[in-house]
Coordinates of C-alpha atoms and ligand atoms in Angstrom, one line a residue:
Chain J
X1 CA 112.6 118.7 41.5
X2 CA 114.6 115.9 40.0
X3 CA 117.2 114.2 42.1
X4 CA 120.3 113.0 40.5
X5 CA 121.8 109.8 42.0
X6 CA 124.7 111.8 43.5
X7 CA 122.2 114.2 45.2
X8 CA 120.4 111.1 46.6
X9 CA 123.6 109.8 48.0
X10 CA 124.5 113.2 49.3
X11 CA 121.2 113.4 51.1
X12 CA 121.6 110.0 52.6
X13 CA 125.0 110.8 53.9
X14 CA 123.9 114.2 55.3
X15 CA 121.0 112.4 57.1
X16 CA 123.4 109.9 58.6
X17 CA 125.8 112.6 59.7
X18 CA 123.0 114.7 61.2
X19 CA 121.4 111.6 62.8
X20 CA 124.7 110.9 64.5
X21 CA 124.9 114.4 65.9
X22 CA 121.2 114.3 67.0
X23 CA 121.9 111.0 68.8
X24 CA 124.8 112.4 70.7
X25 CA 122.7 115.4 71.6
X26 CA 119.8 113.3 72.8
X27 CA 121.2 110.2 74.6
X28 CA 122.3 112.2 77.6
X29 CA 119.0 114.0 78.0
X30 CA 117.2 110.6 77.8
X31 CA 119.6 108.9 80.2
X32 CA 119.0 111.7 82.8
X33 CA 115.3 111.6 82.3
X34 CA 115.4 107.9 82.9
X35 CA 117.7 107.8 85.9
X36 CA 116.5 110.9 87.7
X37 CA 113.2 111.8 86.2
X38 CA 114.6 115.2 85.6
X39 CA 114.7 117.3 82.4
X40 CA 117.8 119.4 81.9
X41 CA 116.8 122.5 79.9
X42 CA 120.5 123.6 79.9
X43 CA 121.4 120.5 77.9
X44 CA 121.8 122.6 74.7
X45 CA 124.3 124.8 76.5
X46 CA 126.4 121.8 77.3
X47 CA 126.6 121.1 73.6
X48 CA 127.5 124.8 73.1
X49 CA 130.2 124.5 75.7
X50 CA 131.6 121.5 74.0
X51 CA 131.9 123.5 70.8
X52 CA 133.6 126.4 72.6
X53 CA 136.0 123.9 74.3
X54 CA 137.2 122.8 70.8
X55 CA 137.4 126.4 69.7
X56 CA 139.6 127.4 72.6
X57 CA 141.8 124.3 72.8
X58 CA 142.1 123.5 69.1
X59 CA 141.6 126.8 67.3
X60 CA 143.2 129.1 69.8
X61 CA 145.8 127.0 71.6
X62 CA 146.6 124.6 68.8
X63 CA 146.0 121.4 70.7
X64 CA 145.5 118.5 68.2
X65 CA 141.9 118.1 67.2
X66 CA 141.3 114.6 68.7
X67 CA 142.9 115.7 72.0
X68 CA 140.7 118.9 72.0
X69 CA 137.6 116.7 71.5
X70 CA 138.6 114.5 74.5
X71 CA 139.2 117.5 76.6
X72 CA 135.8 118.8 75.7
X73 CA 134.2 115.6 76.7
X74 CA 135.9 115.5 80.1
X75 CA 135.3 119.2 80.8
X76 CA 131.6 119.1 79.9
X77 CA 131.2 115.8 81.8
X78 CA 132.5 117.7 84.9
X79 CA 130.0 120.5 84.2
X80 CA 127.3 117.9 84.0
X81 CA 128.4 116.6 87.3
X82 CA 128.3 120.1 88.8
X83 CA 124.8 120.7 87.4
X84 CA 123.6 117.6 89.1
X85 CA 125.2 118.6 92.4
X86 CA 124.1 122.2 92.4
X87 CA 120.6 121.9 90.8
X88 CA 119.3 118.3 90.6
X89 CA 120.2 117.2 94.2
X90 CA 118.5 120.2 95.8
X91 CA 115.4 119.9 93.5
X92 CA 115.3 116.1 93.8
X93 CA 111.9 114.7 92.9
X94 CA 110.6 118.0 91.6
X95 CA 110.6 117.9 87.8
X96 CA 109.3 121.5 87.4
X97 CA 111.8 123.1 89.8
X98 CA 114.7 121.3 88.1
X99 CA 113.5 122.3 84.7
X100 CA 113.1 126.0 85.7
X101 CA 116.5 126.1 87.5
X102 CA 118.2 124.6 84.5
X103 CA 116.3 127.1 82.2
X104 CA 117.9 129.8 84.3
X105 CA 121.3 128.2 84.0
X106 CA 120.9 128.0 80.2
X107 CA 120.6 131.8 80.0
X108 CA 123.5 132.3 82.4
X109 CA 125.8 130.0 80.3
X110 CA 124.7 131.8 77.1
X111 CA 125.6 135.2 78.5
X112 CA 128.8 133.9 80.0
X113 CA 129.9 132.5 76.6
X114 CA 129.0 135.8 75.0
X115 CA 131.0 137.8 77.5
X116 CA 134.0 135.6 77.1
X117 CA 134.0 135.2 73.3
X118 CA 131.6 137.8 72.0
X119 CA 128.0 137.7 70.8
X120 CA 128.6 138.9 67.2
X121 CA 130.6 136.9 64.6
X122 CA 130.5 133.2 65.0
X123 CA 133.9 131.8 65.9
X124 CA 135.9 130.3 63.1
X125 CA 137.2 126.9 63.7
X126 CA 139.6 125.7 61.0
X127 CA 138.9 122.4 59.4
X128 CA 141.0 119.7 61.0
X129 CA 140.6 117.2 58.2
X130 CA 140.9 118.8 54.7
X131 CA 139.5 117.3 51.6
X132 CA 136.6 115.2 50.7
X133 CA 135.9 111.5 50.5
X134 CA 134.2 109.9 47.5
X135 CA 131.2 108.1 48.8
X136 CA 129.6 106.2 45.9
X137 CA 130.3 109.2 43.6
X138 CA 129.3 111.9 46.0
X139 CA 132.0 114.1 47.6
X140 CA 131.6 114.4 51.3
X141 CA 134.0 116.5 53.4
X142 CA 136.1 114.4 55.8
X143 CA 135.2 116.6 58.8
X144 CA 131.6 115.6 58.3
X145 CA 132.2 112.0 57.6
X146 CA 134.4 111.6 60.7
X147 CA 131.3 112.3 62.8
X148 CA 129.8 108.9 61.9
X149 CA 132.5 106.5 63.2
X150 CA 133.2 108.7 66.2
X151 CA 129.5 108.6 67.1
X152 CA 129.4 104.8 66.5
X153 CA 132.3 104.3 68.9
X154 CA 130.8 106.6 71.5
X155 CA 127.3 105.0 71.4
X156 CA 129.0 101.5 71.4
X157 CA 130.8 102.5 74.5
X158 CA 127.7 103.8 76.1
X159 CA 125.9 100.6 75.2
X160 CA 128.7 98.5 76.7
X161 CA 128.7 100.5 79.9
X162 CA 124.9 100.3 80.4
X163 CA 124.5 96.7 79.3
X164 CA 127.6 95.0 80.7
X165 CA 129.1 96.9 83.6
X166 CA 128.0 96.8 87.3
X167 CA 127.9 100.7 87.4
X168 CA 125.9 100.8 84.1
X169 CA 123.4 98.2 85.4
X170 CA 122.9 100.1 88.5
X171 CA 122.0 103.1 86.4
X172 CA 119.4 101.0 84.5
X173 CA 118.1 99.7 87.8
X174 CA 117.6 103.2 89.1
X175 CA 115.8 104.2 85.9
X176 CA 113.4 101.2 86.1
X177 CA 112.7 101.5 89.8
X178 CA 114.6 104.0 92.0
X179 CA 113.3 102.7 95.3
X180 CA 113.8 99.1 94.5
X181 CA 117.4 100.0 93.4
X182 CA 118.0 101.7 96.7
X183 CA 116.8 98.6 98.5
X184 CA 119.6 96.6 96.7
X185 CA 122.2 99.0 98.2
X186 CA 122.5 101.2 95.1
X187 CA 122.9 104.9 96.0
X188 CA 120.5 106.7 93.6
X189 CA 122.3 110.0 94.0
X190 CA 125.5 108.4 92.9
X191 CA 123.8 106.9 89.9
X192 CA 122.4 110.4 89.1
X193 CA 125.9 111.9 89.3
X194 CA 127.2 109.3 86.9
X195 CA 124.2 109.8 84.5
X196 CA 124.8 113.6 84.5
X197 CA 128.5 113.2 83.9
X198 CA 127.8 110.9 81.0
X199 CA 125.2 113.3 79.7
X200 CA 127.7 116.1 79.8
X201 CA 130.4 114.1 78.1
X202 CA 128.0 113.0 75.2
X203 CA 126.6 116.6 74.8
X204 CA 130.2 117.9 74.9
X205 CA 131.2 115.4 72.2
X206 CA 128.2 116.5 70.0
X207 CA 129.3 120.1 70.4
X208 CA 133.0 119.3 69.7
X209 CA 132.1 117.6 66.5
X210 CA 129.7 120.4 65.4
X211 CA 132.4 123.1 66.0
X212 CA 134.1 122.4 62.7
X213 CA 130.9 122.0 60.7
X214 CA 128.5 124.6 62.1
X215 CA 129.0 128.2 63.3
X216 CA 130.0 128.4 67.0
X217 CA 127.8 130.9 68.7
X218 CA 126.5 131.5 72.3
X219 CA 123.1 130.7 71.0
X220 CA 123.8 127.3 69.3
X221 CA 122.3 125.5 72.3
X222 CA 118.8 126.7 71.3
X223 CA 118.5 124.4 68.3
X224 CA 120.4 121.6 70.1
X225 CA 118.0 121.5 73.1
X226 CA 115.0 121.7 70.8
X227 CA 116.3 118.8 68.8
X228 CA 117.2 116.8 71.9
X229 CA 113.8 117.2 73.4
X230 CA 112.0 116.3 70.2
X231 CA 114.2 113.2 69.8
X232 CA 113.8 112.1 73.5
X233 CA 110.0 112.6 73.4
X234 CA 109.8 110.7 70.1
X235 CA 112.1 107.9 71.4
X236 CA 110.0 107.3 74.4
X237 CA 111.4 109.6 77.1
X238 CA 113.8 107.3 79.0
X239 CA 114.7 104.8 76.3
X240 CA 118.3 105.4 75.1
X241 CA 117.9 103.0 72.1
X242 CA 114.6 104.8 71.4
X243 CA 116.5 108.1 71.4
X244 CA 119.1 106.9 68.9
X245 CA 116.4 105.4 66.7
X246 CA 114.3 108.6 66.8
X247 CA 117.4 110.8 66.1
X248 CA 118.0 109.1 62.8
X249 CA 114.3 109.3 61.8
X250 CA 114.2 113.0 62.6
X251 CA 117.5 113.6 60.8
X252 CA 116.2 111.8 57.7
X253 CA 112.9 113.8 57.7
X254 CA 114.8 117.0 58.3
X255 CA 117.5 116.4 55.6
X256 CA 115.0 115.2 52.9
X257 CA 112.6 118.1 53.5
X258 CA 115.5 120.6 53.6
X259 CA 116.9 119.2 50.4
X260 CA 113.5 119.3 48.6
X261 CA 112.3 122.6 50.2
X262 CA 114.4 124.5 52.8
X263 CA 115.6 124.2 56.3
X264 CA 112.8 126.0 58.0
X265 CA 110.3 123.6 56.4
X266 CA 112.8 120.9 57.5
X267 CA 112.3 121.8 61.2
X268 CA 108.6 122.1 60.8
X269 CA 108.4 118.6 59.3
X270 CA 110.5 117.3 62.2
X271 CA 108.2 118.9 64.8
X272 CA 105.1 117.8 62.8
X273 CA 106.5 114.3 62.8
X274 CA 106.8 114.4 66.6
X275 CA 103.2 115.5 66.9
X276 CA 102.0 112.8 64.5
X277 CA 103.9 110.0 66.2
X278 CA 102.8 111.1 69.7
X279 CA 99.1 111.0 68.5
X280 CA 99.6 107.5 67.2
X281 CA 101.9 106.3 70.0
X282 CA 101.8 108.5 73.1
X283 CA 104.6 106.4 74.7
X284 CA 107.0 107.3 71.9
X285 CA 108.5 104.9 69.4
X286 CA 110.3 102.5 71.8
X287 CA 108.8 103.7 75.1
X288 CA 106.8 101.4 77.2
X289 CA 103.2 102.2 77.8
X290 CA 102.4 103.5 81.3
X291 CA 101.0 100.6 83.3
Chain H
X1 CA 118.0 91.4 116.0
X2 CA 115.5 94.2 115.8
X3 CA 113.9 96.5 118.4
X4 CA 111.4 99.2 117.4
X5 CA 110.2 101.5 120.1
X6 CA 107.5 104.2 119.9
X7 CA 107.8 104.5 116.1
X8 CA 105.9 107.5 114.6
X9 CA 105.6 108.1 110.9
X10 CA 103.7 111.0 109.3
X11 CA 102.6 111.8 105.8
X12 CA 102.5 115.5 105.8
X13 CA 100.8 116.2 109.1
X14 CA 98.9 113.0 109.2
X15 CA 100.1 110.4 111.7
X16 CA 100.0 107.0 109.9
X17 CA 102.1 105.0 112.4
X18 CA 101.7 106.0 116.1
X19 CA 103.9 104.8 119.0
X20 CA 104.4 101.4 117.4
X21 CA 106.8 99.1 119.3
X22 CA 107.8 95.6 118.5
X23 CA 110.8 93.3 118.5
X24 CA 112.2 90.4 116.5
X25 CA 114.7 87.9 117.9
X26 CA 117.3 86.0 115.9
X27 CA 115.8 83.2 113.8
X28 CA 112.2 84.3 114.5
X29 CA 109.4 84.9 112.1
X30 CA 107.3 87.8 113.3
X31 CA 104.1 88.9 111.4
X32 CA 102.4 92.2 111.4
X33 CA 98.8 91.8 110.4
X34 CA 96.1 94.4 110.0
X35 CA 93.5 95.8 107.7
X36 CA 94.0 98.0 104.6
X37 CA 95.7 101.3 105.5
X38 CA 96.6 100.2 109.0
X39 CA 100.2 101.3 108.4
X40 CA 102.0 98.0 107.8
X41 CA 103.8 99.1 104.6
X42 CA 104.7 102.4 106.1
X43 CA 106.2 100.7 109.1
X44 CA 108.5 98.6 106.8
X45 CA 109.4 101.6 104.7
X46 CA 110.4 103.5 107.9
X47 CA 112.6 100.5 108.9
X48 CA 114.4 100.2 105.5
X49 CA 114.9 103.9 105.1
X50 CA 112.6 104.5 102.2
X51 CA 110.5 106.8 104.5
X52 CA 111.9 109.0 107.2
X53 CA 110.4 108.4 110.6
X54 CA 109.2 111.3 112.7
X55 CA 110.3 109.9 116.0
X56 CA 111.0 106.6 117.8
X57 CA 114.0 104.5 118.0
X58 CA 115.2 101.5 116.0
X59 CA 117.9 99.1 117.1
X60 CA 119.2 96.7 114.5
X61 CA 121.8 94.0 115.4
X62 CA 122.5 95.8 118.6
X63 CA 123.2 99.1 116.8
X64 CA 121.1 102.2 117.2
X65 CA 119.9 103.3 113.8
X66 CA 119.8 107.0 113.0
X67 CA 118.2 108.2 109.8
X68 CA 120.1 106.4 107.0
X69 CA 118.9 106.3 103.5
X70 CA 117.6 103.0 102.0
X71 CA 120.9 102.0 100.3
X72 CA 122.7 102.2 103.6
X73 CA 120.2 100.1 105.5
X74 CA 120.5 97.5 102.7
X75 CA 124.3 97.5 103.3
X76 CA 123.7 96.9 107.0
X77 CA 122.0 93.6 106.2
X78 CA 118.3 94.5 106.1
X79 CA 116.6 93.3 102.9
X80 CA 113.2 94.7 102.2
X81 CA 111.0 92.9 99.7
X82 CA 108.6 95.7 98.8
X83 CA 104.9 95.6 98.4
X84 CA 104.1 94.8 94.7
X85 CA 107.4 92.9 94.2
X86 CA 109.1 95.8 92.3
X87 CA 111.4 93.6 90.2
X88 CA 113.3 95.5 87.5
X89 CA 110.9 95.0 84.7
X90 CA 113.3 95.4 81.7
X91 CA 116.1 93.4 83.2
X92 CA 116.5 89.6 82.9
X93 CA 116.0 87.3 85.8
X94 CA 119.7 86.9 86.1
X95 CA 120.4 90.7 86.0
X96 CA 117.7 91.2 88.7
X97 CA 119.5 88.7 90.9
X98 CA 122.9 90.3 90.2
X99 CA 121.4 93.7 91.3
X100 CA 120.4 92.0 94.6
X101 CA 124.1 91.3 95.2
X102 CA 125.2 94.8 94.1
X103 CA 127.4 95.2 97.2
X104 CA 129.3 92.1 96.4
X105 CA 132.1 92.9 94.1
X106 CA 133.5 89.4 93.7
X107 CA 131.7 88.0 90.7
X108 CA 132.7 84.5 91.8
X109 CA 130.7 84.9 95.0
X110 CA 127.8 86.5 93.1
X111 CA 127.8 83.5 90.8
X112 CA 127.8 81.0 93.8
X113 CA 124.9 82.9 95.4
X114 CA 122.9 82.8 92.2
X115 CA 123.4 79.0 92.1
X116 CA 122.1 78.8 95.7
X117 CA 119.1 80.9 94.9
X118 CA 118.4 78.6 91.9
X119 CA 118.3 75.7 94.3
X120 CA 115.6 77.5 96.2
X121 CA 113.8 78.5 93.0
X122 CA 114.3 76.1 90.1
X123 CA 111.7 78.0 88.2
X124 CA 114.0 81.1 88.1
X125 CA 116.8 78.9 86.8
X126 CA 114.7 77.8 83.8
X127 CA 113.8 81.4 83.2
X128 CA 117.1 83.1 83.9
X129 CA 117.2 85.0 80.6
X130 CA 113.5 86.0 80.6
X131 CA 112.7 89.7 81.0
X132 CA 111.3 90.0 84.5
X133 CA 108.4 92.2 83.5
X134 CA 107.0 89.4 81.3
X135 CA 106.8 86.9 84.1
X136 CA 103.7 85.9 86.1
X137 CA 102.9 87.4 89.5
X138 CA 104.0 84.3 91.3
X139 CA 107.3 84.1 89.4
X140 CA 108.0 87.8 90.0
X141 CA 107.4 87.3 93.7
X142 CA 109.9 84.4 93.7
X143 CA 112.3 86.7 91.9
X144 CA 111.8 89.4 94.4
X145 CA 112.5 87.0 97.3
X146 CA 115.5 85.5 95.4
X147 CA 116.9 89.0 94.7
X148 CA 116.6 89.9 98.4
X149 CA 118.5 86.6 99.3
X150 CA 121.3 87.6 97.0
X151 CA 122.7 90.1 99.6
X152 CA 122.8 87.3 102.2
X153 CA 120.8 89.6 104.6
X154 CA 120.4 89.1 108.3
X155 CA 116.8 90.2 108.3
X156 CA 114.2 89.9 105.6
X157 CA 111.2 92.3 105.5
X158 CA 108.4 90.9 103.4
X159 CA 105.5 93.1 102.4
X160 CA 102.5 91.1 101.3
X161 CA 104.2 88.4 99.3
X162 CA 100.8 86.7 98.6
X163 CA 99.2 89.9 97.2
X164 CA 97.2 89.3 94.1
X165 CA 98.2 85.7 93.7
X166 CA 96.0 82.7 93.0
X167 CA 95.5 80.3 96.0
X168 CA 97.7 77.6 94.7
X169 CA 100.5 80.1 94.1
X170 CA 99.9 81.6 97.5
X171 CA 100.5 78.1 99.0
X172 CA 103.7 77.8 97.1
X173 CA 105.0 81.1 98.4
X174 CA 103.9 80.1 101.9
X175 CA 105.9 76.9 101.6
X176 CA 109.0 78.9 100.6
X177 CA 108.7 81.2 103.6
X178 CA 108.3 78.2 105.9
X179 CA 111.4 76.7 104.3
X180 CA 113.3 79.9 104.8
X181 CA 112.2 79.9 108.4
X182 CA 113.4 76.3 108.9
X183 CA 116.8 77.4 107.4
X184 CA 117.1 79.8 110.4
X185 CA 116.4 83.1 108.7
X186 CA 114.9 86.0 110.6
X187 CA 111.8 87.4 108.9
X188 CA 109.3 90.2 109.4
X189 CA 106.2 89.2 107.4
X190 CA 103.5 91.7 106.7
X191 CA 100.3 90.2 105.4
X192 CA 96.6 90.9 104.9
X193 CA 96.2 87.1 104.5
X194 CA 96.2 86.7 108.3
X195 CA 95.4 83.0 108.1
X196 CA 98.6 82.3 106.1
X197 CA 100.7 84.7 108.2
X198 CA 99.6 83.2 111.6
X199 CA 100.3 79.7 110.3
X200 CA 103.8 80.6 109.4
X201 CA 104.9 83.0 112.2
X202 CA 106.2 82.4 115.7
X203 CA 104.8 85.7 117.0
X204 CA 102.3 88.2 115.7
X205 CA 101.3 91.8 116.2
X206 CA 97.9 93.1 115.2
X207 CA 98.1 96.7 113.9
X208 CA 95.1 99.0 113.9
X209 CA 95.3 102.6 112.7
X210 CA 99.0 102.7 113.2
X211 CA 99.1 101.2 116.7
X212 CA 99.6 97.7 118.1
X213 CA 96.3 96.5 119.4
X214 CA 97.3 92.9 120.2
X215 CA 100.4 90.9 120.4
X216 CA 101.4 87.4 121.3
X217 CA 102.4 84.0 120.0
X218 CA 100.9 83.4 116.6
X219 CA 99.0 80.3 117.6
X220 CA 97.4 82.1 120.6
X221 CA 96.3 85.0 118.4
X222 CA 94.9 82.7 115.8
X223 CA 92.7 81.2 118.5
X224 CA 91.6 84.6 119.9
X225 CA 87.9 85.2 119.2
X226 CA 88.5 88.9 118.3
X227 CA 91.2 88.0 115.8
X228 CA 89.0 85.3 114.4
X229 CA 86.2 87.7 113.9
X230 CA 88.1 90.6 112.5
X231 CA 90.9 88.9 110.4
X232 CA 90.1 85.3 109.9
X233 CA 86.5 85.7 108.7
X234 CA 85.1 83.4 111.4
X235 CA 81.9 84.4 113.0
Ligands
LIG301 N1 102.7 108.3 99.9 C1 101.7 108.5 100.8 N2 101.2 109.8 100.9 C2 100.1 110.0 101.8 N3 99.5 109.0 102.5 C3 100.0 107.8 102.4 C4 101.1 107.5 101.5 N4 101.3 106.1 101.6 C5 100.4 105.7 102.5 N5 99.6 106.6 102.9 C6 98.5 106.5 103.9 O1 99.0 105.9 105.1 C7 98.1 105.0 105.6 C8 98.8 103.7 105.8 O2 99.2 103.1 104.6 P1 100.0 101.8 104.5 O3 100.3 101.6 103.0 O4 101.1 101.8 105.4 O5 99.0 100.7 104.9 P2 99.0 99.1 104.8 O6 98.7 98.7 106.2 O7 100.3 98.7 104.2 O8 97.8 98.8 103.9 P3 97.6 97.7 102.8 O9 97.2 96.5 103.5 O10 96.4 98.2 102.0 O11 98.8 97.6 102.0 C9 97.0 104.9 104.7 O12 95.9 105.7 105.2 C10 97.5 105.5 103.4 O13 96.5 106.2 102.7
LIG302 MG1 100.7 97.7 102.5

């Protein structure tokens, strides 16, 4: 199949947009895995909840789109906080118990969304930003393009918090050595609460941005959680930079193979890539080898 | 400063520390010596709140201590330098020190304390931006001690600061602990290197299978034939 230059550019742009969404889906999962050594199987449902928040506030109540996105981040951040308090505190130190409990929660949230808004037709969210931008000769819809700078700002903010602020450094300290962090006067449970709130906010943002691009359904978390886990494993489990890096690699592999073949093969290529990288580098792309 | 009475600690149903009592006065260096698995680390972990004790009482600075978690004990002024140093491997030397002063919100005071620690450890100053995980064992031990000093603690618990270090580096660490003692700091020093510990400490407790088997002034214990045979490798 011959690719015209406009198709090449279209593919690159699609990969960058998808990579941005994948990053937002994965950073929270990776942060929590680092800080708490817990895996949240309901992470995909946090993305789904973010999409429904935009549907309710923007599409139904007419709140301006940017405000609806912010509301989604705050609300889903609070849900993350609640998940920590109700599941991860009681199952502290038990990865499998936390994983199973959040797996149960993911079904509950799917059914809840279905009861509230229906299982059938995907919800229609009108496009907030009409028209298309001309990117080197390829037409790209604004509502897709907007994902890239918003993600850049969100990831920049996350980086700033983790690298420069006292609270962010305490999260990194807990991720690197929980006991040693506690010995410095850092409360690991408080760090966990912050990590889950940030995970919720970033997942909520991913869902909010997806709401205008993809169908909003109770089941949209399935794909999100699969992608998030693949990305986090690829990136080296608890490395946030690794997750971002892996998100763009996976998105590129997915977009190119979907363009050349189709999207089912795209997903297979993504998972195949994960298996290949894990054989070559069991600690993931940027993970540190177990010592 | 610290009174420990009838401390018992279990892992599952196994008693690892049994009826252990000891005390530390202000400005004193007390060492706990004993063989592998005697329960020294477990004792320190029970003091700093990393491990919940089964029974026994702890009085710290005149205050009875319940069952606080580790971050609360750190806030009360107890700094535990854990076995194996446990620096934050992916943080810089400076960030590690900053974490030691986590409770201090005034960045000016944190900065002043960092400068004080750099006077104690000029090596850390040279390497302030190095990633802690890439430093040598001796440097990491200095960082672990410096990090603990950042909170200006009233009591330092040191778990095997000489572990795995070459003899010259051991001697350097010993000099630092002696200097800390001279500056009036109160220290509980846990060591397998009994010779070094008895040289530094004022008083010593010998721990066998989770119990105190001997206690007394360090110089007296160092001269005791049983201690010489069992811990100092003298026939
Ligand atoms: N997490 C744990 N779970 C079960 N048993 C443990 C645990 N940690 C320590 N123990 C056991 O408790 C006993 C005392 O261990 P501890 O680490 O306190 O000894 P130690 O005196 O510090 O020894 P060393 O000189 O080797 O550091 C040992 O028998 C050890 O196997
Ligand atoms: Mg020990």
